[in-house]
XYZ file of C-alpha atoms in Angstrom:
780
model
C -14.051 13.710 -15.571
C -13.998 12.430 -11.390
C -14.799 8.786 -12.583
C -10.902 9.920 -14.162
C -8.532 9.495 -11.588
C -8.722 5.067 -11.277
C -5.022 5.356 -11.096
C -2.468 6.122 -8.510
C 0.852 7.329 -10.258
C 4.315 7.045 -9.052
C 7.284 9.163 -11.687
C 10.636 9.229 -10.956
C 10.892 7.373 -7.316
C 14.217 7.710 -6.004
C 13.768 6.477 -2.370
C 16.686 4.140 -0.751
C 17.569 2.180 -3.802
C 14.897 3.221 -5.805
C 15.962 4.589 -10.145
C 13.573 7.079 -10.875
C 10.904 4.004 -10.704
C 7.407 5.146 -12.310
C 4.601 2.933 -12.158
C 0.106 3.232 -12.653
C -1.329 0.952 -9.827
C -4.918 0.774 -10.476
C -7.259 1.634 -7.275
C -10.143 -0.083 -5.477
C -8.307 -3.230 -7.134
C -5.912 -6.271 -4.697
C -1.813 -5.683 -6.011
C 0.559 -7.411 -4.704
C 4.417 -6.606 -4.662
C 6.968 -8.888 -4.570
C 10.403 -9.195 -5.176
C 13.539 -9.998 -3.999
C 13.982 -8.931 -0.528
C 15.733 -5.236 -0.086
C 14.713 -5.176 -4.375
C 12.912 -1.441 -3.197
C 9.349 -2.579 -2.397
C 9.055 -1.701 0.797
C 10.669 1.721 -0.118
C 7.504 2.425 -2.638
C 4.811 0.964 -0.715
C 6.514 2.466 1.954
C 8.892 4.286 2.067
C 7.356 6.231 -0.861
C 3.710 5.959 -1.594
C 2.173 5.864 1.753
C 5.168 8.363 3.961
C 3.771 11.416 0.764
C -0.252 10.112 1.770
C 0.197 9.563 5.847
C 2.281 13.525 5.192
C 0.523 15.274 3.250
C -3.038 14.140 5.742
C -0.320 15.663 8.821
C -0.806 18.764 6.847
C -4.281 19.379 6.893
C -4.635 20.365 9.998
C -3.654 23.468 12.264
C -0.377 24.003 12.652
C -0.307 23.199 17.118
C -1.904 20.107 16.735
C 0.850 19.418 14.321
C 3.016 20.149 16.820
C 2.570 17.320 18.601
C 2.617 14.415 16.246
C 5.938 13.258 14.034
C 6.865 15.415 11.142
C 7.432 13.017 8.133
C 10.233 14.591 5.412
C 8.367 14.708 1.244
C 9.902 10.835 -0.399
C 11.913 12.012 -3.026
C 9.903 11.328 -5.698
C 9.110 13.496 -8.791
C 5.218 13.359 -9.364
C 2.492 11.138 -7.200
C -0.931 11.926 -7.834
C -4.227 10.212 -7.606
C -2.900 9.405 -3.703
C -5.659 8.433 -1.289
C -5.582 8.339 2.349
C -2.939 5.278 4.157
C -4.410 2.947 6.371
C -0.631 0.383 6.773
C -0.625 -2.150 8.703
C 2.483 -3.521 9.857
C 4.437 -5.687 11.276
C 5.902 -3.508 14.405
C 4.988 -4.722 17.107
C 2.477 -3.274 19.978
C 3.476 -1.212 22.470
C 5.228 -3.126 25.662
C 3.200 -1.357 28.482
C 2.624 -4.037 30.418
C -1.653 -2.524 31.006
C -2.546 -3.322 27.240
C -4.202 -6.535 26.554
C -5.476 -7.227 23.133
C -8.758 -6.200 25.177
C -7.394 -2.966 25.207
C -6.672 -2.440 22.606
C -8.790 -4.067 20.459
C -11.121 -1.826 22.468
C -12.683 -5.700 22.803
C -12.710 -4.542 27.081
C -14.347 -0.749 25.839
C -17.379 -3.261 25.005
C -17.073 -4.941 27.839
C -17.802 -2.756 30.992
C -20.429 -1.334 29.464
C -21.867 -4.116 29.126
C -21.583 -5.337 32.665
C -21.674 -1.768 34.041
C -25.735 -1.446 32.553
C -26.214 -5.910 33.203
C -24.136 -7.392 35.915
C -25.436 -8.610 38.757
C -25.231 -7.221 41.355
C -24.407 -3.862 40.362
C -21.378 -2.035 40.632
C -21.382 1.194 39.286
C -20.580 2.671 36.053
C -17.826 1.467 32.719
C -14.440 2.490 35.345
C -15.671 0.632 38.313
C -14.672 -2.858 36.109
C -11.697 -1.232 34.399
C -8.702 -2.481 36.054
C -6.700 0.928 35.610
C -9.308 2.638 37.523
C -8.013 3.162 41.503
C -11.327 3.353 44.172
C -10.432 6.856 45.186
C -13.229 8.755 47.662
C -11.543 11.808 49.623
C -13.750 15.454 51.594
C -12.869 18.025 52.031
C -13.975 22.430 52.207
C -13.964 23.924 48.760
C -14.792 27.821 48.165
C -17.631 29.268 45.517
C -18.803 32.251 44.107
C -22.646 33.029 45.060
C -24.501 35.923 44.641
C -21.996 38.010 44.709
C -20.698 36.305 48.570
C -17.700 33.708 49.001
C -19.145 30.751 51.163
C -17.284 27.711 52.310
C -19.384 24.501 51.738
C -18.021 20.655 52.362
C -17.793 18.386 49.262
C -17.556 14.508 49.479
C -16.124 12.060 46.436
C -15.545 9.702 45.648
C -14.849 7.386 42.352
C -15.450 4.134 42.544
C -12.870 2.054 39.663
C -12.110 -1.685 39.590
C -8.186 -1.687 39.801
C -6.973 -4.833 41.919
C -5.556 -3.081 45.089
C -2.827 -5.273 45.938
C -1.728 -5.501 42.441
C -2.127 -1.923 41.079
C -4.343 -3.538 38.245
C -0.656 -4.839 37.022
C -1.744 -8.607 37.477
C 1.418 -9.673 39.100
C 3.118 -8.664 42.353
C 6.477 -7.697 42.604
C 8.999 -7.674 45.213
C 12.614 -6.262 44.734
C 16.756 -8.046 45.649
C 18.203 -4.733 47.396
C 21.034 -6.894 47.716
C 20.605 -6.188 43.553
C 20.705 -2.744 43.827
C 23.704 -1.775 45.668
C 26.138 -2.505 47.480
C 26.486 -1.158 51.233
C 30.035 -1.146 52.128
C 30.140 1.170 49.607
C 29.758 4.931 49.956
C 27.373 6.226 46.557
C 30.509 8.834 45.574
C 31.720 5.068 45.244
C 29.479 3.379 42.646
C 27.459 1.173 45.534
C 24.469 1.649 43.083
C 25.124 -1.511 40.683
C 21.604 -0.538 38.527
C 21.980 0.237 35.015
C 22.411 4.321 34.217
C 22.917 4.610 37.589
C 26.538 5.862 38.021
C 28.412 8.368 41.274
C 29.027 10.905 38.202
C 25.360 11.405 37.494
C 22.421 13.294 38.199
C 20.807 10.210 38.910
C 23.175 9.039 42.025
C 24.171 12.990 42.222
C 20.162 13.898 43.757
C 20.763 10.900 46.241
C 23.320 13.772 47.677
C 20.205 16.108 48.949
C 18.841 14.568 51.329
C 22.283 10.693 52.707
C 25.025 11.345 52.773
C 27.264 10.611 49.315
C 30.677 9.691 51.426
C 29.032 6.859 54.137
C 28.730 3.704 53.532
C 25.375 3.233 52.580
C 25.262 0.441 55.693
C 25.372 2.971 58.318
C 22.684 4.780 56.827
C 20.699 6.355 60.084
C 16.953 4.324 59.869
C 15.500 7.814 58.569
C 18.449 8.165 56.076
C 17.986 4.446 54.763
C 13.721 4.886 54.731
C 14.732 8.413 52.923
C 17.012 6.930 50.580
C 15.221 3.669 49.458
C 11.129 4.649 50.314
C 11.263 7.858 49.849
C 8.218 9.323 48.016
C 8.758 12.679 45.444
C 9.891 15.800 46.640
C 11.660 18.833 45.628
C 14.995 19.670 46.378
C 17.713 21.738 45.066
C 20.709 20.895 43.487
C 23.497 23.231 42.091
C 20.245 25.955 42.255
C 18.976 23.515 39.871
C 14.693 22.373 41.188
C 14.842 18.486 40.758
C 12.128 16.015 42.364
C 13.782 13.652 44.838
C 12.578 10.202 45.189
C 13.286 7.041 47.072
C 15.126 4.511 44.952
C 12.475 1.728 45.543
C 9.011 4.168 43.654
C 12.024 5.300 41.128
C 13.724 1.614 40.046
C 9.485 -0.179 39.750
C 8.894 3.335 36.863
C 11.579 3.126 35.621
C 11.784 -0.097 34.877
C 8.487 -1.978 36.143
C 7.078 -0.455 33.625
C 7.114 -1.762 30.608
C 6.859 -5.646 29.351
C 10.210 -7.737 30.641
C 10.405 -9.488 27.263
C 10.809 -5.559 25.464
C 13.533 -3.956 26.878
C 17.377 -3.709 26.434
C 18.956 -7.075 26.954
C 21.038 -5.659 29.924
C 18.239 -4.128 31.251
C 15.979 -6.963 31.052
C 19.165 -9.048 32.359
C 19.084 -6.588 35.806
C 15.404 -6.954 36.184
C 15.318 -10.157 35.959
C 18.282 -10.264 38.143
C 16.806 -8.616 40.847
C 12.572 -8.765 40.634
C 10.456 -11.407 41.610
C 7.397 -11.097 39.947
C 4.836 -13.564 40.521
C 0.796 -13.722 40.547
C -1.487 -11.238 42.571
C -2.709 -14.095 46.034
C -5.987 -11.167 45.889
C -6.716 -10.113 42.409
C -5.651 -14.177 41.162
C -4.016 -12.008 37.348
C -7.146 -10.470 36.935
C -5.829 -7.104 37.844
C -9.290 -6.355 38.708
C -10.875 -6.041 42.530
C -13.264 -8.287 43.807
C -16.447 -5.752 43.619
C -15.265 -6.525 39.817
C -15.188 -9.977 40.423
C -18.080 -10.417 42.056
C -20.122 -8.998 39.486
C -21.849 -11.507 36.568
C -23.142 -11.499 33.582
C -24.722 -14.728 32.010
C -22.698 -16.288 34.846
C -19.391 -15.148 34.428
C -17.650 -12.136 34.878
C -15.620 -10.074 33.216
C -12.151 -11.154 34.795
C -13.707 -14.228 33.143
C -14.746 -13.562 30.288
C -10.729 -11.613 29.136
C -9.735 -14.999 30.443
C -11.834 -16.900 28.587
C -10.931 -18.101 24.723
C -11.738 -15.865 22.520
C -14.094 -18.464 20.191
C -15.752 -19.794 23.469
C -16.060 -15.854 24.558
C -17.731 -15.767 21.050
C -20.337 -18.365 22.303
C -20.886 -16.993 25.155
C -22.043 -13.918 23.669
C -24.511 -14.833 21.266
C -26.037 -17.054 23.829
C -26.984 -13.644 25.879
C -30.214 -12.011 25.819
C -30.530 -9.472 27.274
C -32.862 -6.648 25.129
C -31.910 -3.533 26.926
C -28.044 -3.940 25.755
C -28.938 -5.538 21.792
C -26.919 -3.312 20.134
C -23.398 -3.446 22.307
C -23.927 -6.562 22.134
C -24.311 -6.607 18.443
C -20.716 -5.180 18.527
C -19.242 -7.355 20.739
C -20.133 -9.971 19.222
C -18.995 -9.198 15.673
C -16.024 -8.478 17.081
C -15.686 -11.498 18.599
C -16.765 -13.010 15.579
C -14.194 -11.557 13.417
C -10.889 -12.310 15.776
C -12.712 -16.230 14.438
C -12.543 -15.055 11.274
C -9.317 -13.902 11.187
C -7.402 -17.297 12.615
C -7.542 -15.419 16.444
C -9.621 -17.441 17.485
C -7.302 -19.536 19.770
C -5.739 -15.790 22.364
C -7.914 -13.948 25.560
C -8.636 -11.567 26.011
C -6.028 -10.231 29.473
C -3.246 -11.921 26.740
C -0.821 -9.277 27.481
C 0.385 -7.145 23.519
C 3.169 -7.339 23.797
C 3.450 -10.540 23.803
C 1.790 -11.067 20.345
C 4.241 -12.019 17.290
C 4.144 -10.149 14.441
C 2.589 -11.787 12.561
C -0.715 -11.801 15.455
C -0.106 -8.344 15.885
C -0.036 -6.998 11.981
C -3.195 -9.701 12.766
C -4.873 -7.633 15.471
C -4.736 -4.309 13.836
C -6.924 -5.482 10.967
C -9.409 -6.509 13.416
C -10.566 -2.940 13.538
C -10.280 -2.003 9.929
C -12.753 -5.569 8.913
C -15.773 -3.249 9.922
C -15.043 -0.133 10.091
C -17.022 2.422 7.295
C -14.161 3.338 5.611
C -14.128 2.838 1.934
C -11.954 4.053 -1.348
C -8.967 4.295 1.169
C -5.985 2.730 0.893
C -5.083 -0.354 2.891
C -0.950 -1.105 2.794
C 0.255 -4.630 4.565
C 3.263 -5.837 4.952
C 3.410 -9.601 5.015
C 0.296 -10.717 6.443
C 1.004 -14.272 6.053
C 4.071 -14.519 7.910
C 3.112 -16.822 11.581
C 0.100 -17.969 9.487
C 0.334 -22.063 8.665
C -0.753 -22.476 4.434
C -4.411 -23.733 5.984
C -5.132 -20.277 7.618
C -3.616 -18.495 4.998
C -6.707 -19.063 3.380
C -8.903 -16.915 5.509
C -6.239 -13.766 4.993
C -6.348 -13.786 0.857
C -10.468 -14.224 2.258
C -10.502 -10.361 4.135
C -8.372 -8.724 1.768
C -11.064 -9.126 -0.695
C -12.927 -8.312 1.515
C -11.731 -4.735 2.179
C -11.136 -4.425 -1.348
C -14.460 -5.710 -2.850
C -15.348 -2.598 -0.648
C -14.578 -0.367 -2.713
C -10.838 -0.369 -1.578
C -7.651 -0.632 -3.264
C -5.076 -2.619 -0.843
C -1.623 -2.353 -1.330
C -0.005 -5.852 -0.082
C 4.473 -6.841 -0.293
C 3.874 -10.830 -0.022
C 6.123 -13.400 -0.408
C 3.829 -16.488 -0.752
C 2.653 -17.480 -4.031
C -0.635 -18.208 -2.813
C -1.817 -14.500 -1.892
C 0.645 -13.954 -5.270
C -1.938 -15.445 -6.542
C -4.742 -13.911 -5.699
C -3.710 -10.016 -6.792
C -5.524 -7.877 -9.876
C -1.992 -6.756 -10.473
C 1.526 -7.820 -10.172
C 4.062 -5.428 -9.534
C 7.546 -6.725 -9.305
C 10.642 -5.150 -7.539
C 14.431 -5.647 -9.175
C 16.191 -7.679 -10.571
C 17.909 -8.481 -7.875
C 18.770 -6.134 -4.050
C 20.273 -3.419 -2.858
C 22.477 -1.881 -5.374
C 21.535 -4.701 -7.874
C 17.550 -3.728 -8.188
C 15.533 -1.007 -6.938
C 13.414 -1.071 -10.419
C 9.835 -2.804 -11.101
C 10.905 -5.793 -13.817
C 6.668 -6.101 -14.351
C 3.732 -5.317 -13.241
C 0.363 -6.643 -15.068
C -1.122 -10.193 -14.841
C -0.384 -12.561 -13.051
C 0.111 -14.624 -16.150
C 2.162 -12.527 -17.272
C 4.018 -12.317 -14.438
C 4.289 -16.092 -14.648
C 5.501 -16.270 -18.076
C 7.786 -13.970 -17.412
C 11.780 -14.411 -18.018
C 11.787 -12.070 -13.857
C 13.420 -13.992 -10.445
C 9.934 -14.547 -9.301
C 8.171 -15.001 -12.269
C 10.782 -18.631 -13.354
C 10.015 -19.700 -9.719
C 6.187 -18.924 -8.919
C 5.744 -22.296 -8.946
C 9.005 -23.970 -7.588
C 7.941 -27.531 -5.525
C 10.376 -29.237 -3.020
C 10.240 -32.896 -3.138
C 9.615 -34.842 -0.006
C 13.711 -35.900 0.998
C 14.181 -38.885 -0.139
C 16.913 -40.246 2.376
C 17.323 -37.925 5.859
C 20.011 -38.321 7.916
C 19.944 -40.485 11.629
C 20.167 -38.803 14.689
C 22.134 -38.959 17.247
C 20.371 -38.585 20.271
C 17.303 -35.972 21.465
C 16.372 -34.025 23.374
C 14.025 -35.466 26.329
C 10.849 -32.585 26.857
C 8.139 -34.446 29.579
C 5.107 -33.301 30.907
C 5.292 -29.726 29.160
C 2.254 -27.359 29.487
C 3.250 -23.743 28.845
C 0.361 -21.960 27.612
C -1.878 -24.667 26.397
C -0.159 -27.501 25.567
C -1.281 -30.714 27.844
C 1.561 -32.081 29.392
C 2.987 -33.101 26.227
C 6.077 -35.981 26.538
C 8.901 -34.868 23.037
C 11.731 -36.697 22.548
C 13.380 -33.915 19.733
C 15.939 -35.767 17.874
C 18.828 -34.201 18.000
C 22.200 -34.426 14.741
C 19.651 -33.325 12.288
C 17.182 -31.064 11.022
C 14.249 -31.015 12.587
C 10.947 -28.151 11.886
C 8.179 -28.078 14.462
C 4.794 -26.996 12.899
C 1.514 -26.393 13.407
C -1.634 -24.317 13.100
C -1.120 -20.293 13.776
C -1.476 -20.848 17.539
C -1.524 -24.861 18.447
C 1.340 -24.880 20.297
C 4.882 -25.468 18.831
C 6.405 -21.961 20.095
C 5.057 -22.751 23.547
C 6.613 -26.311 23.433
C 10.024 -24.767 21.818
C 10.642 -21.098 23.257
C 9.433 -22.792 26.723
C 10.745 -26.407 27.520
C 14.290 -26.482 25.027
C 14.992 -22.555 24.597
C 16.626 -21.970 28.076
C 18.998 -24.765 28.265
C 22.284 -24.925 28.126
C 23.903 -24.839 24.789
C 21.383 -23.793 23.036
C 21.055 -20.623 20.741
C 17.857 -19.429 20.446
C 17.083 -17.086 17.520
C 13.447 -15.532 17.545
C 11.408 -13.022 16.056
C 11.827 -9.815 18.507
C 12.092 -6.743 16.920
C 16.140 -5.455 16.346
C 16.590 -2.354 19.072
C 18.971 0.255 16.981
C 18.575 3.395 15.591
C 19.454 5.928 12.119
C 23.929 5.493 13.723
C 23.315 2.118 13.516
C 24.187 -0.500 10.844
C 25.620 -4.396 10.665
C 29.194 -3.293 11.676
C 27.911 -1.720 14.838
C 25.704 -4.365 15.661
C 27.370 -6.925 14.374
C 30.501 -6.117 16.472
C 32.505 -6.802 13.623
C 33.247 -2.402 13.754
C 35.618 -3.011 16.838
C 37.944 -5.426 15.214
C 38.085 -2.893 11.447
C 38.226 0.238 13.766
C 41.561 -1.247 16.186
C 43.051 -2.956 12.666
C 42.831 0.983 11.149
C 43.915 2.276 14.278
C 47.528 0.224 14.663
C 48.210 0.311 10.349
C 48.214 4.323 10.997
C 49.276 4.350 14.450
C 46.457 6.264 15.945
C 43.576 6.030 18.392
C 41.030 4.078 17.972
C 37.928 5.960 18.958
C 39.325 8.822 15.605
C 37.252 6.083 13.679
C 34.120 6.055 15.361
C 30.741 8.612 13.596
C 30.854 8.406 17.245
C 32.667 9.818 19.264
C 36.191 10.872 18.878
C 36.199 10.978 14.055
C 32.740 12.334 13.728
C 31.848 15.475 11.452
C 31.872 18.666 13.510
C 29.678 19.844 11.629
C 26.898 17.219 11.654
C 27.779 15.542 14.609
C 28.673 11.867 13.185
C 25.105 11.716 11.814
C 25.930 12.271 8.100
C 23.021 14.684 7.493
C 21.320 17.729 8.462
C 17.601 18.910 10.287
C 16.279 21.852 9.269
C 13.310 22.184 11.967
C 10.910 25.203 9.658
C 8.395 25.890 12.406
C 5.303 24.897 11.959
C 6.081 23.186 8.620
C 7.805 19.330 8.871
C 11.516 18.939 8.958
C 13.875 19.142 6.201
C 16.798 15.939 5.732
C 19.547 17.602 3.518
C 23.460 15.998 3.315
C 25.497 16.740 4.853
C 27.541 19.809 2.928
C 31.702 19.864 4.995
C 31.667 15.496 5.304
C 29.360 14.692 2.055
C 27.197 12.438 4.440
C 30.306 10.381 4.890
C 30.198 10.753 8.631
C 33.766 11.459 9.464
C 35.768 14.605 9.872
C 37.919 15.196 7.177
C 41.336 14.128 9.321
C 40.454 10.511 9.852
C 39.607 10.174 6.007
C 43.633 10.515 5.840
C 44.364 7.510 6.979
C 43.912 4.368 5.043
C 44.450 0.583 5.003
C 44.393 -0.860 2.453
C 44.381 1.513 0.301
C 40.058 2.352 1.345
C 39.523 5.395 4.397
C 37.052 4.693 7.138
C 33.770 5.468 4.272
C 35.097 3.487 1.606
C 34.878 0.340 3.793
C 31.067 0.944 5.061
C 29.854 1.615 2.186
C 31.381 -2.123 0.945
C 28.913 -4.713 0.691
C 29.223 -7.505 2.779
C 30.773 -9.622 -0.769
C 32.655 -7.154 -1.256
C 34.312 -6.578 1.890
C 34.147 -10.496 3.266
C 37.158 -10.119 -0.013
C 38.702 -7.015 1.309
C 39.361 -7.755 4.596
C 40.161 -11.937 4.036
C 43.673 -11.529 2.814
C 46.625 -9.049 2.042
C 47.514 -5.479 4.280
C 43.753 -5.303 5.043
C 43.523 -9.068 6.274
C 41.036 -8.789 9.675
C 40.669 -12.259 10.984
C 37.809 -11.768 13.351
C 35.460 -9.676 10.593
C 36.303 -11.194 7.915
C 34.199 -14.133 9.778
C 31.045 -12.119 10.725
C 31.470 -10.691 7.242
C 31.093 -14.652 5.922
C 28.301 -15.635 7.912
C 26.802 -11.963 6.651
C 26.843 -14.389 2.566
C 25.794 -17.240 4.554
C 22.615 -15.417 5.459
C 21.527 -13.959 2.702
C 23.199 -10.445 3.483
C 25.998 -9.921 1.256
C 24.551 -6.748 -0.818
C 23.418 -5.220 2.285
C 25.930 -2.432 2.641
C 28.090 -3.206 6.122
C 27.520 0.364 7.338
C 23.841 0.857 6.519
C 21.953 2.098 9.043
C 19.418 -0.695 10.527
C 16.277 1.323 9.783
C 16.967 0.976 7.002
C 16.209 -2.304 6.693
C 13.171 -4.410 5.972
C 11.843 -6.965 8.380
C 13.320 -10.118 6.595
C 17.213 -8.404 6.726
C 16.511 -7.455 9.688
C 15.886 -11.865 11.153
C 18.712 -12.257 9.307
C 21.712 -10.151 10.753
C 20.162 -11.928 14.350
C 20.376 -15.583 12.557
C 23.739 -14.179 11.082
C 25.362 -12.737 14.834
C 23.568 -15.862 16.723
C 25.354 -18.488 14.220
C 28.999 -16.431 16.006
C 27.585 -17.894 19.870
C 29.162 -21.256 20.615
C 26.254 -23.916 21.154
C 25.192 -27.105 20.057
C 21.640 -26.700 18.983
C 20.300 -23.609 17.343
C 16.789 -23.061 17.179
C 14.444 -21.243 14.125
C 11.331 -19.230 14.814
C 10.252 -18.802 11.403
C 13.651 -17.761 9.451
C 11.517 -17.971 5.705
C 10.407 -14.729 7.254
C 10.737 -11.740 4.302
C 12.946 -14.046 2.331
C 11.518 -14.424 -1.438
C 11.091 -17.758 -3.266
C 14.437 -18.277 -4.304
C 16.456 -17.417 -1.882
C 13.658 -20.051 0.637
C 16.931 -21.854 -1.291
C 19.245 -20.606 -0.263
C 18.300 -20.699 3.261
C 18.176 -24.628 2.935
C 21.497 -24.592 1.953
C 22.712 -22.860 5.091
C 20.084 -24.930 7.472
C 22.122 -28.813 5.852
C 25.583 -26.668 6.421
C 24.931 -26.246 9.756
C 23.122 -29.794 10.411
C 26.763 -31.300 8.986
C 29.168 -29.185 10.669
C 28.187 -31.325 13.339
C 24.516 -28.821 14.863
C 20.740 -29.466 16.067
C 18.415 -27.448 14.069
C 14.916 -26.788 15.549
C 12.716 -24.509 13.031
C 9.496 -23.568 13.859
C 8.214 -23.283 10.442
C 5.377 -23.115 8.404
C 6.233 -23.167 5.016
C 6.035 -26.259 2.816
C 8.927 -26.169 1.095
C 11.496 -25.835 4.149
C 8.881 -29.168 6.068
C 9.769 -30.701 2.979
C 13.491 -30.696 3.581
C 13.715 -31.638 7.030
C 14.811 -34.380 8.365
C 12.495 -35.123 10.967
C 8.686 -33.243 11.797
C 6.601 -32.558 15.114
C 3.308 -31.742 13.730
C 1.657 -29.682 17.045
C -2.359 -29.260 17.457
C -5.087 -30.152 15.778
C -6.376 -26.895 16.168
C -5.495 -23.750 17.553
C -5.826 -22.560 21.198
C -7.823 -25.267 23.777
C -8.429 -27.134 20.478
C -4.351 -27.449 20.513
C -1.446 -28.344 22.814
C -0.517 -31.063 21.489
C 1.501 -33.263 19.861
C -0.053 -35.408 16.378
C 2.454 -36.192 14.360
C 6.561 -37.163 14.849
C 7.859 -38.391 12.080
C 9.327 -38.008 8.512
C 8.325 -35.732 5.714
C 7.339 -39.318 3.953
C 5.979 -40.003 6.704
C 3.469 -37.396 6.964
C 2.280 -37.006 3.770
C 1.617 -40.350 3.010
C -0.228 -40.331 5.951
C -2.061 -37.149 5.629
C -3.643 -37.197 8.835
C -3.067 -33.800 9.447
C -4.217 -30.677 8.103
C -0.231 -30.192 7.364
C -0.434 -33.370 6.320
C -2.381 -32.674 3.609
C -1.262 -29.272 2.813
C 2.170 -30.688 2.442
C 1.110 -33.570 -0.370
C -0.561 -30.323 -2.072
C 2.330 -29.301 -2.211
C 4.207 -32.411 -3.853
C 2.330 -33.527 -5.831
C 1.615 -36.438 -3.863
C -0.874 -38.033 -5.505
């Protein structure tokens, strides 16, 4: 009987756009979910199967523990049977805390600290003596203890030896804050002297200063003591309007609130302020290693822990194999296995001191995979979200081997994927469709790979698609000169990037492609760069607000009805009073999970009933927000409802393949590929002559790649220059010019190994890219 539970059964799944989906998935097999972007793959795999597994596991904890955990609502599904523990390995960027590195995120640093504390010479202390997050402190004082019924006073001393550099406090960089960028000395605090985002004159951030310094006098007239208290005071308790609060000087407050995050992960306006007001430089005392002099002095096998963390991991693996320390052999075995996992998964080019916030989505996903490769767990469900993102065709074979290894240990592996190379290794395929959005949400095929190939589904028809190399290429109109590029692993690269054509920059993961383009091209005037950073937005954000088109739509509604534009905002005056414009009501059931129910007053429309009486072109604002982008583009194109600004943005959404997405759909429900194309649509509206795209095929179905190539052609034909960092062979074959970076990753890369047309690259087959491209186009 126990052996009969060999399938995960899903009945009546209705999460997001799913239409009562029924599916059975074999356990201890590799199942690949495919289909166009927005067809419902993630809703089924992540939003239903994985979400319910995690929710049920969380419910096994006590009510007290559950209070500290995220509350997960039950997915909209009739029956889920045969679930096992789900481990999700997604593409979410790793934490952007400045103290988080690849070493700390994978426990490699913890193992190294133990190693150096045991066999390092000279011996300087325990593992914490090698930690850049532990400061060295000492102190002494009198303590009262009770012994034999008597209270005795004793003097006690204590000391903690940490590895933190005292100058930069373990940050690796020191910052210098320009005071003239924080405030205007000629004005008073009450007049809005502070020029820091969020520090408004009537806000609590500013009002608290009134407890210590005068609010109505210009800052320039402060006494020396007032200026010291205003800028550098240590935390103290103060009372404002009978409220107890903590007062702290402006500079330490800025350091804590703005400088504790990675600059790259900040919101644009915060990042602009930090880049304007703060200058960073490598700590002169520790050289950026974050460690104290004592921690750097202790060595094992001729190198310090700072040297070890700065080495490329593939080199570090060789160093660990060369150590002969019988007293810590089990520890060395764990370190060697960990470093070999990095190399095996294609991340041997990283170093342990690399900030985790600087990893791309694909690198972050593969880094998370490392902790699972050596796991003793079996019979669990691993869920992967496009594990081949950011991988060169050469590296995809290694990723496939790792996925099969996880399966062969007795685990169920569920993979959402578009690449034919990964679909090819599936034991079972589930194809979602037939199209995207409301036209999707159904299982159009499930079974073997051969059955998919013979089916008439969109994926089946395009599975063996191949693009031939261009017979004729465009001629460049000029060139962007790059001279002596040395960012990260680049070795003084000189290259001329042609203008007026479609240029593809390729090479294995870690070869230096992004370093070359983002480091030497993206910052120039007239260059619009669209990177892989995540879109920031809450449930209240949607394509209409993100692209800015909602402003022109609200203005058009207001003008047509003679009322204020604010009425047509669900976040402002027009919000439904019952749900405050959220469209749903969250009910807290104490120890149980919160329940979200559609608002009964507005029926999920988010607006007050009086607002819905105003119409434009026969439709109210909620009906407009419920339109797919393609339909909305027609609606705003002509007639009474003509809004040129909105129409222009909607045309760009359709051009990038998002015509099926409703313009009021919450950003939190968009897939990764949809979000990147939304960013592309916004960037296309910016004034620029050169567009830089970073892997635009991420999240794109095979059938959509053709549409992307058409979009790139239209951009080039309109007089723009397009530079694409890409691994997809169809994009390479379609290029006018290819720049191949390599030959390997990390210190084995960083040079230009080929420049020329795709046909020349295929003919030469002189690089890994050339070999794979030749195989793709079927060249003999």
